[in-house]
mmCIF file of C-alpha atoms in Angstrom:
data_model
loop_
_atom_site.group_PDB
_atom_site.id
_atom_site.type_symbol
_atom_site.label_atom_id
_atom_site.label_comp_id
_atom_site.label_asym_id
_atom_site.label_seq_id
_atom_site.Cartn_x
_atom_site.Cartn_y
_atom_site.Cartn_z
ATOM 1 C CA MET G 79 -50.174 -56.640 26.639
ATOM 2 C CA LEU G 80 -48.937 -60.039 25.513
ATOM 3 C CA LYS G 81 -49.400 -62.900 27.985
ATOM 4 C CA VAL G 82 -46.729 -65.610 27.701
ATOM 5 C CA TYR G 83 -46.751 -68.969 29.482
ATOM 6 C CA LEU G 84 -43.301 -70.536 29.918
ATOM 7 C CA SER G 85 -43.607 -74.325 30.086
ATOM 8 C CA GLY G 86 -41.151 -77.186 30.232
ATOM 9 C CA GLU G 87 -37.706 -77.909 31.589
ATOM 10 C CA ILE G 88 -37.037 -76.557 35.097
ATOM 11 C CA HIS G 89 -33.334 -77.250 35.609
ATOM 12 C CA THR G 90 -31.761 -74.270 33.816
ATOM 13 C CA ASP G 91 -32.210 -70.487 33.778
ATOM 14 C CA TRP G 92 -33.934 -70.219 30.386
ATOM 15 C CA ARG G 93 -37.040 -68.589 31.885
ATOM 16 C CA GLU G 94 -35.035 -65.888 33.635
ATOM 17 C CA ARG G 95 -33.101 -65.207 30.419
ATOM 18 C CA ILE G 96 -36.349 -64.674 28.485
ATOM 19 C CA ILE G 97 -37.886 -62.532 31.223
ATOM 20 C CA ASP G 98 -34.728 -60.418 31.597
ATOM 21 C CA GLY G 99 -34.364 -60.049 27.827
ATOM 22 C CA SER G 100 -37.969 -58.885 27.532
ATOM 23 C CA GLN G 101 -37.571 -55.902 29.872
ATOM 24 C CA GLY G 102 -39.316 -52.896 28.360
ATOM 25 C CA LEU G 103 -41.736 -54.981 26.299
ATOM 26 C CA ASP G 104 -45.457 -55.016 27.083
ATOM 27 C CA VAL G 105 -45.457 -58.647 28.177
ATOM 28 C CA THR G 106 -46.341 -60.621 31.284
ATOM 29 C CA PHE G 107 -45.093 -64.100 32.053
ATOM 30 C CA SER G 108 -46.493 -67.052 33.939
ATOM 31 C CA SER G 109 -45.239 -70.580 34.417
ATOM 32 C CA PRO G 110 -45.731 -73.793 36.317
ATOM 33 C CA VAL G 111 -44.243 -74.122 39.789
ATOM 34 C CA THR G 112 -40.530 -74.561 39.093
ATOM 35 C CA ASP G 113 -39.519 -75.692 42.584
ATOM 36 C CA HIS G 114 -39.256 -79.415 41.811
ATOM 37 C CA ALA G 115 -39.895 -80.604 45.380
ATOM 38 C CA ALA G 116 -42.879 -78.294 45.850
ATOM 39 C CA SER G 117 -44.343 -79.418 42.533
ATOM 40 C CA ASP G 118 -43.895 -83.093 43.388
ATOM 41 C CA ASP G 119 -45.201 -82.829 46.931
ATOM 42 C CA CYS G 120 -47.985 -80.216 46.699
ATOM 43 C CA GLY G 121 -50.777 -82.792 46.700
ATOM 44 C CA VAL G 122 -49.709 -84.593 49.853
ATOM 45 C CA ALA G 123 -48.695 -81.348 51.563
ATOM 46 C CA ILE G 124 -52.215 -79.996 51.082
ATOM 47 C CA MET G 125 -54.443 -83.109 51.013
ATOM 48 C CA GLY G 126 -52.549 -85.601 53.153
ATOM 49 C CA GLU G 127 -49.875 -88.260 52.854
ATOM 50 C CA GLU G 128 -50.095 -91.311 50.625
ATOM 51 C CA SER G 129 -48.308 -94.603 51.249
ATOM 52 C CA ASP G 130 -48.283 -95.470 47.530
ATOM 53 C CA LYS G 131 -45.997 -93.306 45.339
ATOM 54 C CA PHE G 132 -48.491 -93.516 42.454
ATOM 55 C CA TRP G 133 -51.166 -91.756 44.513
ATOM 56 C CA HIS G 134 -48.621 -89.308 45.913
ATOM 57 C CA ASP G 135 -47.715 -88.287 42.350
ATOM 58 C CA HIS G 136 -51.353 -88.408 41.219
ATOM 59 C CA LYS G 137 -52.417 -85.853 43.822
ATOM 60 C CA GLY G 138 -49.586 -83.518 42.876
ATOM 61 C CA ALA G 139 -50.189 -83.862 39.150
ATOM 62 C CA LYS G 140 -53.845 -82.936 39.539
ATOM 63 C CA LEU G 141 -53.097 -79.831 41.587
ATOM 64 C CA ASN G 142 -50.387 -78.763 39.163
ATOM 65 C CA ALA G 143 -52.821 -79.287 36.284
ATOM 66 C CA ILE G 144 -55.068 -76.572 37.713
ATOM 67 C CA ARG G 145 -52.251 -74.036 37.430
ATOM 68 C CA THR G 146 -51.044 -75.350 34.064
ATOM 69 C CA ARG G 147 -54.494 -75.298 32.445
ATOM 70 C CA LYS G 148 -55.180 -71.787 33.695
ATOM 71 C CA GLY G 149 -51.799 -70.534 32.506
ATOM 72 C CA ILE G 150 -52.121 -72.042 29.034
ATOM 73 C CA GLU G 151 -55.752 -70.977 28.605
ATOM 74 C CA ASP G 152 -54.942 -67.377 29.603
ATOM 75 C CA ALA G 153 -51.806 -67.125 27.446
ATOM 76 C CA ASP G 154 -51.497 -65.511 24.035
ATOM 77 C CA VAL G 155 -48.206 -67.319 23.425
ATOM 78 C CA VAL G 156 -47.008 -70.586 24.955
ATOM 79 C CA VAL G 157 -43.267 -71.241 24.965
ATOM 80 C CA VAL G 158 -42.321 -74.865 25.645
ATOM 81 C CA ARG G 159 -38.705 -75.716 26.473
ATOM 82 C CA PHE G 160 -37.359 -79.226 25.941
ATOM 83 C CA GLY G 161 -34.007 -79.499 27.714
ATOM 84 C CA GLU G 162 -31.015 -81.674 27.002
ATOM 85 C CA LYS G 163 -30.827 -83.788 30.146
ATOM 86 C CA TYR G 164 -34.312 -84.963 31.124
ATOM 87 C CA LYS G 165 -37.324 -86.278 29.250
ATOM 88 C CA GLN G 166 -40.086 -83.713 29.652
ATOM 89 C CA TRP G 167 -43.215 -85.733 28.955
ATOM 90 C CA ASN G 168 -45.320 -83.070 30.662
ATOM 91 C CA ALA G 169 -43.861 -80.433 28.320
ATOM 92 C CA ALA G 170 -45.049 -82.414 25.299
ATOM 93 C CA PHE G 171 -48.485 -82.642 26.902
ATOM 94 C CA ASP G 172 -48.500 -78.860 27.463
ATOM 95 C CA ALA G 173 -47.505 -78.267 23.826
ATOM 96 C CA GLY G 174 -50.364 -80.493 22.668
ATOM 97 C CA MET G 175 -52.827 -78.706 24.930
ATOM 98 C CA ALA G 176 -51.665 -75.317 23.638
ATOM 99 C CA ALA G 177 -51.976 -76.480 20.025
ATOM 100 C CA ALA G 178 -55.452 -77.895 20.661
ATOM 101 C CA LEU G 179 -56.532 -74.554 22.148
ATOM 102 C CA GLY G 180 -55.179 -72.684 19.117
ATOM 103 C CA LYS G 181 -52.484 -70.886 21.100
ATOM 104 C CA SER G 182 -49.434 -69.465 19.359
ATOM 105 C CA LEU G 183 -46.821 -72.080 20.196
ATOM 106 C CA VAL G 184 -43.066 -71.502 20.286
ATOM 107 C CA ILE G 185 -40.777 -74.474 20.931
ATOM 108 C CA LEU G 186 -37.314 -74.070 22.442
ATOM 109 C CA GLN G 187 -35.169 -77.182 21.951
ATOM 110 C CA PRO G 188 -31.674 -78.381 21.104
ATOM 111 C CA ALA G 189 -31.098 -79.690 17.570
ATOM 112 C CA GLU G 190 -30.630 -83.253 18.820
ATOM 113 C CA HIS G 191 -34.349 -83.345 19.708
ATOM 114 C CA ASP G 192 -35.518 -82.381 16.213
ATOM 115 C CA HIS G 193 -36.458 -85.893 15.092
ATOM 116 C CA ALA G 194 -38.089 -86.931 18.368
ATOM 117 C CA LEU G 195 -40.168 -83.734 18.468
ATOM 118 C CA LYS G 196 -41.049 -83.478 14.784
ATOM 119 C CA GLU G 197 -44.811 -83.676 15.407
ATOM 120 C CA VAL G 198 -44.612 -81.127 18.215
ATOM 121 C CA ASP G 199 -42.491 -78.860 16.018
ATOM 122 C CA ALA G 200 -45.000 -79.200 13.167
ATOM 123 C CA ALA G 201 -47.709 -77.746 15.424
ATOM 124 C CA ALA G 202 -45.532 -74.793 16.474
ATOM 125 C CA LEU G 203 -45.376 -71.397 14.809
ATOM 126 C CA ALA G 204 -41.652 -71.204 15.621
ATOM 127 C CA VAL G 205 -38.914 -73.602 16.709
ATOM 128 C CA THR G 206 -36.003 -71.897 18.448
ATOM 129 C CA ARG G 207 -32.626 -72.906 19.848
ATOM 130 C CA THR G 208 -31.937 -70.151 22.379
ATOM 131 C CA PRO G 209 -33.848 -68.005 24.850
ATOM 132 C CA GLY G 210 -32.548 -64.991 22.913
ATOM 133 C CA GLU G 211 -34.411 -66.137 19.811
ATOM 134 C CA VAL G 212 -37.600 -66.330 21.879
ATOM 135 C CA VAL G 213 -37.011 -62.762 23.087
ATOM 136 C CA ASP G 214 -36.432 -61.629 19.498
ATOM 137 C CA ILE G 215 -39.746 -63.248 18.479
ATOM 138 C CA LEU G 216 -41.605 -61.499 21.308
ATOM 139 C CA ARG G 217 -40.011 -58.159 20.412
ATOM 140 C CA TYR G 218 -40.898 -58.610 16.735
ATOM 141 C CA VAL G 219 -44.489 -59.618 17.535
ATOM 142 C CA LEU G 220 -44.966 -56.616 19.814
ATOM 143 C CA THR G 221 -43.016 -53.951 17.902
ATOM 144 C CA GLY G 222 -42.345 -55.229 14.392
ATOM 145 C CA LYS G 223 -38.627 -54.634 14.966
ATOM 146 C CA LEU G 224 -35.944 -57.088 13.901
ATOM 147 C CA PRO G 225 -32.878 -57.804 16.050
ATOM 148 C CA THR G 226 -29.958 -55.445 15.516
#
């Protein structure tokens, strides 16, 4: 079974497209919490309110890091999506962590990010443009079959 961690942009359905396209493959998926409000507010919801936004965010980031580290460490493949609209600094951090741990890294990004992400892309084993290409990679890795 191939374990895949899906990191990065949370505002589109790219994760669902990869998961749906991978039906029938021996693969399991994990990801960060993709409910933006829950991710932002988990620290204060669990450990108490903060009057300073920095500490509010700090608490949440630390709790989310527990899940992120576990997901990346357990994964065989880490897919990191950089979306068009928002800057995903945390996604770049996840890609660096995956590379440092020797994980197979697949980047999913639009062409307009190529220059900005050239160092991230250089660490990846594949740079893709669509969720379908990621599915095709997973299918090939697991079965040796090319897309038809």
